[in-house]
Structure formats: structure tokens, C-alpha cells
Amino acid sequence: MYTILNNSPAAGHIQWADVNIQYNGVSYAIADGYTNYTYVYWLASNPGSFVVSDTFPVLTPADVLVFLNKNGIAMVVPTATIIDGGLIVPGSIYAAAIAANTITGN
């Protein structure tokens, strides 16, 4: 079982330990780490560690967005039941797919 800590080792950071990614029948141990970046993701081409960035990553079908850091609070993306706005792929929602008067500033 993995561990994820919020606001650790400092405010605005998330920290992970003992993470394993299962892909195509192989288990990959991920290096323990921490970040204050927004996106934490795994690339099949670099399976032993996570990659972090503040810009939404370009992922292949073999890659996965793992954590979203919301000001030091981690959201585990693969098991999330609520879609955070930061997880919406830029350019993926078109006006024709949105009903009139359904989006508000609330």
C-alpha cells in the first residue's frame, strides 16, 4: 500500500512513498518523492519514477496522470470520483457539447 502526505515536507507540497504501478503484467516500483508542482504522472517510457509539471501533460495511452496537487492537497486521479477542473484536457470540451445557461460562476 502506498502513502500520500498532504502539505509535506512543506506547505503546498505532496509527498508519496511505496507507490507501485502495474502495467502490462509488470509491477514498477516508483521512487519515493515529493513536489509542489500541479501534475504528477507516470510515463511507460520512464517507469521507475514520476514526472511532475505545472502544465497539463501530453500523455500516450500507455501513460497515466497519478496525482493532482491542489495547493498541497493530493487528489489520486485514477480513483477520483469527482472531476477537478484541473483534470480537464485543454481543448477537449466544445461549445456544441454544452447546453445553454448550464455553466455559472458558482
Tab-separated table of N, CA and C in Angstrom:
chain	number	residue	atom	x	y	z
A	1	MET	N	0.847	-1.183	0.000
A	1	MET	CA	0.000	0.000	0.000
A	1	MET	C	0.887	1.240	0.000
A	2	TYR	N	0.537	2.208	-0.800
A	2	TYR	CA	1.328	3.432	-0.883
A	2	TYR	C	0.895	4.440	0.178
A	3	THR	N	1.742	5.440	0.382
A	3	THR	CA	1.450	6.527	1.309
A	3	THR	C	1.488	7.836	0.542
A	4	ILE	N	0.500	8.694	0.780
A	4	ILE	CA	0.496	10.046	0.217
A	4	ILE	C	0.267	11.013	1.370
A	5	LEU	N	1.121	12.013	1.481
A	5	LEU	CA	1.024	13.004	2.555
A	5	LEU	C	0.741	14.373	1.967
A	6	ASN	N	-0.179	15.093	2.581
A	6	ASN	CA	-0.522	16.449	2.155
A	6	ASN	C	0.310	17.474	2.913
A	7	ASN	N	0.647	18.561	2.213
A	7	ASN	CA	1.449	19.640	2.800
A	7	ASN	C	2.698	19.091	3.485
A	8	SER	N	3.376	18.184	2.789
A	8	SER	CA	4.591	17.564	3.313
A	8	SER	C	5.583	17.388	2.166
A	9	PRO	N	6.820	17.707	2.335
A	9	PRO	CA	7.503	18.105	3.556
A	9	PRO	C	7.347	19.585	3.904
A	10	ALA	N	6.587	20.331	3.090
A	10	ALA	CA	6.344	21.752	3.365
A	10	ALA	C	4.980	22.123	2.807
A	11	ALA	N	4.464	23.255	3.213
A	11	ALA	CA	3.168	23.726	2.714
A	11	ALA	C	3.196	23.795	1.186
A	12	GLY	N	2.104	23.337	0.569
A	12	GLY	CA	1.985	23.367	-0.883
A	12	GLY	C	2.568	22.155	-1.590
A	13	HIS	N	3.186	21.258	-0.849
A	13	HIS	CA	3.793	20.054	-1.418
A	13	HIS	C	2.920	18.832	-1.138
A	14	ILE	N	3.067	17.825	-1.986
A	14	ILE	CA	2.548	16.489	-1.703
A	14	ILE	C	3.737	15.534	-1.727
A	15	GLN	N	3.642	14.468	-0.935
A	15	GLN	CA	4.743	13.516	-0.819
A	15	GLN	C	4.187	12.108	-0.969
A	16	TRP	N	4.906	11.251	-1.692
A	16	TRP	CA	4.467	9.875	-1.887
A	16	TRP	C	5.596	8.905	-1.530
A	17	ALA	N	5.181	7.705	-1.133
A	17	ALA	CA	6.134	6.644	-0.802
A	17	ALA	C	5.502	5.290	-1.101
A	18	ASP	N	6.322	4.335	-1.444
A	18	ASP	CA	5.901	2.943	-1.661
A	18	ASP	C	4.846	2.797	-2.749
A	19	VAL	N	4.940	3.603	-3.809
A	19	VAL	CA	3.994	3.517	-4.925
A	19	VAL	C	4.494	2.474	-5.920
A	20	ASN	N	3.582	1.642	-6.389
A	20	ASN	CA	3.861	0.688	-7.461
A	20	ASN	C	2.831	0.883	-8.554
A	21	ILE	N	3.276	0.850	-9.792
A	21	ILE	CA	2.388	0.954	-10.949
A	21	ILE	C	2.380	-0.408	-11.643
A	22	GLN	N	1.202	-0.946	-11.878
A	22	GLN	CA	1.050	-2.192	-12.619
A	22	GLN	C	0.727	-1.835	-14.062
A	23	TYR	N	1.513	-2.350	-15.004
A	23	TYR	CA	1.246	-2.077	-16.420
A	23	TYR	C	1.683	-3.272	-17.257
A	24	ASN	N	0.779	-3.781	-18.058
A	24	ASN	CA	1.048	-4.925	-18.941
A	24	ASN	C	1.655	-6.111	-18.192
A	25	GLY	N	1.136	-6.391	-17.008
A	25	GLY	CA	1.577	-7.541	-16.243
A	25	GLY	C	2.885	-7.369	-15.490
A	26	VAL	N	3.421	-6.152	-15.491
A	26	VAL	CA	4.681	-5.876	-14.799
A	26	VAL	C	4.426	-4.840	-13.713
A	27	SER	N	5.038	-5.046	-12.542
A	27	SER	CA	4.923	-4.086	-11.441
A	27	SER	C	6.186	-3.230	-11.401
A	28	TYR	N	5.997	-1.907	-11.409
A	28	TYR	CA	7.112	-0.965	-11.373
A	28	TYR	C	7.110	-0.226	-10.040
A	29	ALA	N	8.207	-0.337	-9.290
A	29	ALA	CA	8.360	0.409	-8.040
A	29	ALA	C	8.771	1.832	-8.399
A	30	ILE	N	8.038	2.809	-7.872
A	30	ILE	CA	8.294	4.219	-8.160
A	30	ILE	C	9.142	4.807	-7.040
A	31	ALA	N	10.140	5.586	-7.418
A	31	ALA	CA	10.994	6.239	-6.418
A	31	ALA	C	10.148	7.143	-5.527
A	32	ASP	N	10.378	7.081	-4.214
A	32	ASP	CA	9.694	7.980	-3.284
A	32	ASP	C	10.059	9.418	-3.638
A	33	GLY	N	9.121	10.335	-3.411
A	33	GLY	CA	9.421	11.724	-3.733
A	33	GLY	C	8.374	12.685	-3.238
A	34	TYR	N	8.547	13.938	-3.616
A	34	TYR	CA	7.596	14.991	-3.264
A	34	TYR	C	7.707	16.108	-4.292
A	35	THR	N	6.677	16.947	-4.343
A	35	THR	CA	6.675	18.049	-5.295
A	35	THR	C	5.706	19.132	-4.863
A	36	ASN	N	5.934	20.321	-5.379
A	36	ASN	CA	4.949	21.388	-5.257
A	36	ASN	C	4.351	21.706	-6.626
A	37	TYR	N	4.679	20.898	-7.642
A	37	TYR	CA	4.083	21.056	-8.966
A	37	TYR	C	2.650	20.519	-8.956
A	38	THR	N	1.861	20.918	-9.940
A	38	THR	CA	0.441	20.571	-10.003
A	38	THR	C	0.189	19.130	-10.438
A	39	TYR	N	0.867	18.679	-11.474
A	39	TYR	CA	0.588	17.370	-12.067
A	39	TYR	C	1.730	16.392	-11.791
A	40	VAL	N	1.363	15.192	-11.354
A	40	VAL	CA	2.324	14.110	-11.131
A	40	VAL	C	1.860	12.954	-12.009
A	41	TYR	N	2.713	12.517	-12.927
A	41	TYR	CA	2.289	11.484	-13.862
A	41	TYR	C	3.392	10.466	-14.107
A	42	TRP	N	2.965	9.332	-14.652
A	42	TRP	CA	3.854	8.211	-14.923
A	42	TRP	C	3.929	7.990	-16.419
A	43	LEU	N	5.149	7.836	-16.923
A	43	LEU	CA	5.373	7.551	-18.337
A	43	LEU	C	5.908	6.131	-18.482
A	44	ALA	N	5.285	5.352	-19.332
A	44	ALA	CA	5.737	3.976	-19.555
A	44	ALA	C	7.177	3.950	-20.063
A	45	SER	N	7.597	5.015	-20.731
A	45	SER	CA	8.963	5.087	-21.253
A	45	SER	C	10.004	5.364	-20.165
A	46	ASN	N	9.557	5.751	-18.956
A	46	ASN	CA	10.438	6.039	-17.819
A	46	ASN	C	9.770	5.479	-16.561
A	47	PRO	N	9.673	4.147	-16.446
A	47	PRO	CA	8.777	3.541	-15.455
A	47	PRO	C	9.197	3.589	-13.995
A	48	GLY	N	10.404	4.008	-13.664
A	48	GLY	CA	10.855	3.962	-12.281
A	48	GLY	C	10.620	5.210	-11.467
A	49	SER	N	10.072	6.247	-12.100
A	49	SER	CA	9.846	7.497	-11.362
A	49	SER	C	8.671	8.256	-11.958
A	50	PHE	N	8.163	9.192	-11.199
A	50	PHE	CA	7.117	10.075	-11.689
A	50	PHE	C	7.743	11.289	-12.356
A	51	VAL	N	6.972	11.924	-13.213
A	51	VAL	CA	7.341	13.191	-13.837
A	51	VAL	C	6.374	14.222	-13.281
A	52	VAL	N	6.848	15.444	-13.049
A	52	VAL	CA	5.999	16.498	-12.489
A	52	VAL	C	6.054	17.733	-13.376
A	53	SER	N	4.945	18.489	-13.388
A	53	SER	CA	4.907	19.739	-14.148
A	53	SER	C	3.730	20.584	-13.682
A	54	ASP	N	3.776	21.853	-14.047
A	54	ASP	CA	2.654	22.751	-13.786
A	54	ASP	C	1.765	22.903	-15.008
A	55	THR	N	2.157	22.324	-16.132
A	55	THR	CA	1.325	22.351	-17.333
A	55	THR	C	0.740	20.962	-17.551
A	56	PHE	N	-0.472	20.922	-18.086
A	56	PHE	CA	-1.141	19.644	-18.311
A	56	PHE	C	-0.289	18.808	-19.263
A	57	PRO	N	0.058	17.574	-18.881
A	57	PRO	CA	0.973	16.772	-19.701
A	57	PRO	C	0.303	16.179	-20.938
A	58	VAL	N	1.109	15.965	-21.951
A	58	VAL	CA	0.678	15.214	-23.123
A	58	VAL	C	1.006	13.756	-22.825
A	59	LEU	N	-0.020	12.933	-22.737
A	59	LEU	CA	0.158	11.532	-22.360
A	59	LEU	C	-0.233	10.613	-23.507
A	60	THR	N	0.452	9.492	-23.615
A	60	THR	CA	0.074	8.467	-24.576
A	60	THR	C	-0.918	7.524	-23.889
A	61	PRO	N	-1.532	6.620	-24.633
A	61	PRO	CA	-2.429	5.653	-23.990
A	61	PRO	C	-1.732	4.774	-22.943
A	62	ALA	N	-0.407	4.681	-22.977
A	62	ALA	CA	0.338	3.863	-22.018
A	62	ALA	C	0.690	4.618	-20.739
A	63	ASP	N	0.491	5.937	-20.718
A	63	ASP	CA	0.868	6.774	-19.580
A	63	ASP	C	-0.345	7.053	-18.694
A	64	VAL	N	-0.092	7.573	-17.478
A	64	VAL	CA	-1.215	7.857	-16.583
A	64	VAL	C	-0.913	9.064	-15.697
A	65	LEU	N	-1.916	9.916	-15.550
A	65	LEU	CA	-1.864	11.006	-14.587
A	65	LEU	C	-2.199	10.391	-13.235
A	66	VAL	N	-1.305	10.534	-12.254
A	66	VAL	CA	-1.452	9.823	-10.984
A	66	VAL	C	-1.994	10.721	-9.879
A	67	PHE	N	-1.385	11.891	-9.677
A	67	PHE	CA	-1.813	12.809	-8.624
A	67	PHE	C	-2.017	14.204	-9.189
A	68	LEU	N	-2.965	14.910	-8.605
A	68	LEU	CA	-3.169	16.334	-8.844
A	68	LEU	C	-2.904	17.024	-7.516
A	69	ASN	N	-1.984	17.970	-7.508
A	69	ASN	CA	-1.643	18.710	-6.292
A	69	ASN	C	-2.429	20.014	-6.282
A	70	LYS	N	-3.394	20.107	-5.402
A	70	LYS	CA	-4.201	21.322	-5.247
A	70	LYS	C	-3.735	22.057	-3.998
A	71	ASN	N	-2.690	22.873	-4.168
A	71	ASN	CA	-2.157	23.678	-3.060
A	71	ASN	C	-1.773	22.827	-1.849
A	72	GLY	N	-1.142	21.693	-2.107
A	72	GLY	CA	-0.676	20.839	-1.016
A	72	GLY	C	-1.617	19.717	-0.635
A	73	ILE	N	-2.750	19.606	-1.308
A	73	ILE	CA	-3.701	18.515	-1.069
A	73	ILE	C	-3.702	17.621	-2.305
A	74	ALA	N	-3.390	16.347	-2.111
A	74	ALA	CA	-3.284	15.414	-3.232
A	74	ALA	C	-4.636	14.822	-3.593
A	75	MET	N	-4.921	14.780	-4.886
A	75	MET	CA	-6.060	14.031	-5.406
A	75	MET	C	-5.463	12.852	-6.169
A	76	VAL	N	-5.887	11.643	-5.811
A	76	VAL	CA	-5.428	10.447	-6.506
A	76	VAL	C	-6.310	10.302	-7.742
A	77	VAL	N	-5.762	10.608	-8.894
A	77	VAL	CA	-6.556	10.733	-10.114
A	77	VAL	C	-7.216	9.431	-10.559
A	78	PRO	N	-6.519	8.290	-10.613
A	78	PRO	CA	-7.185	7.080	-11.118
A	78	PRO	C	-8.403	6.638	-10.308
A	79	THR	N	-8.497	7.028	-9.038
A	79	THR	CA	-9.636	6.613	-8.216
A	79	THR	C	-10.579	7.763	-7.875
A	80	ALA	N	-10.365	8.921	-8.487
A	80	ALA	CA	-11.191	10.095	-8.181
A	80	ALA	C	-12.620	9.894	-8.680
A	81	THR	N	-13.589	10.305	-7.866
A	81	THR	CA	-14.992	10.226	-8.267
A	81	THR	C	-15.545	11.590	-8.657
A	82	ILE	N	-14.782	12.631	-8.402
A	82	ILE	CA	-15.157	13.991	-8.792
A	82	ILE	C	-14.093	14.495	-9.747
A	83	ILE	N	-14.508	15.093	-10.850
A	83	ILE	CA	-13.544	15.617	-11.806
A	83	ILE	C	-13.207	17.050	-11.437
A	84	ASP	N	-11.969	17.266	-11.070
A	84	ASP	CA	-11.473	18.608	-10.787
A	84	ASP	C	-11.235	19.323	-12.117
A	85	GLY	N	-11.488	20.611	-12.158
A	85	GLY	CA	-11.277	21.380	-13.378
A	85	GLY	C	-9.867	21.272	-13.917
A	86	GLY	N	-8.888	21.062	-13.037
A	86	GLY	CA	-7.504	20.919	-13.468
A	86	GLY	C	-7.227	19.635	-14.221
A	87	LEU	N	-8.189	18.711	-14.234
A	87	LEU	CA	-8.013	17.444	-14.935
A	87	LEU	C	-8.632	17.443	-16.320
A	88	ILE	N	-9.326	18.511	-16.680
A	88	ILE	CA	-9.953	18.573	-17.999
A	88	ILE	C	-8.879	18.879	-19.034
A	89	VAL	N	-8.778	18.023	-20.025
A	89	VAL	CA	-7.778	18.199	-21.073
A	89	VAL	C	-8.102	19.469	-21.856
A	90	PRO	N	-7.141	20.395	-21.951
A	90	PRO	CA	-7.391	21.629	-22.698
A	90	PRO	C	-7.857	21.336	-24.123
A	91	GLY	N	-8.897	22.042	-24.549
A	91	GLY	CA	-9.424	21.886	-25.895
A	91	GLY	C	-10.299	20.667	-26.093
A	92	SER	N	-10.686	19.985	-25.005
A	92	SER	CA	-11.460	18.751	-25.151
A	92	SER	C	-12.965	18.939	-24.988
A	93	ILE	N	-13.403	20.107	-24.562
A	93	ILE	CA	-14.833	20.369	-24.410
A	93	ILE	C	-15.219	21.468	-25.391
A	94	TYR	N	-16.179	21.183	-26.235
A	94	TYR	CA	-16.597	22.126	-27.266
A	94	TYR	C	-17.953	22.726	-26.934
A	95	ALA	N	-18.181	23.932	-27.390
A	95	ALA	CA	-19.417	24.651	-27.093
A	95	ALA	C	-20.655	23.847	-27.484
A	96	ALA	N	-20.592	23.108	-28.570
A	96	ALA	CA	-21.750	22.332	-29.022
A	96	ALA	C	-22.134	21.243	-28.025
A	97	ALA	N	-21.215	20.859	-27.141
A	97	ALA	CA	-21.488	19.808	-26.162
A	97	ALA	C	-22.028	20.352	-24.848
A	98	ILE	N	-22.148	21.672	-24.741
A	98	ILE	CA	-22.609	22.293	-23.502
A	98	ILE	C	-23.969	22.939	-23.743
A	99	ALA	N	-24.932	22.623	-22.900
A	99	ALA	CA	-26.262	23.218	-23.025
A	99	ALA	C	-26.216	24.679	-22.589
A	100	ALA	N	-27.038	25.497	-23.210
A	100	ALA	CA	-27.097	26.920	-22.883
A	100	ALA	C	-27.452	27.130	-21.416
A	101	ASN	N	-26.817	28.107	-20.795
A	101	ASN	CA	-27.093	28.519	-19.417
A	101	ASN	C	-26.818	27.437	-18.369
A	102	THR	N	-25.894	26.519	-18.645
A	102	THR	CA	-25.590	25.473	-17.670
A	102	THR	C	-24.313	25.739	-16.887
A	103	ILE	N	-23.495	26.642	-17.357
A	103	ILE	CA	-22.247	26.951	-16.660
A	103	ILE	C	-22.399	28.288	-15.962
A	104	THR	N	-22.117	28.276	-14.666
A	104	THR	CA	-22.204	29.506	-13.883
A	104	THR	C	-20.888	29.734	-13.159
A	105	GLY	N	-20.758	30.870	-12.552
A	105	GLY	CA	-19.555	31.191	-11.797
A	105	GLY	C	-19.617	30.709	-10.367
A	106	ASN	N	-20.631	29.945	-10.005
A	106	ASN	CA	-20.789	29.477	-8.620
A	106	ASN	C	-19.920	28.292	-8.326
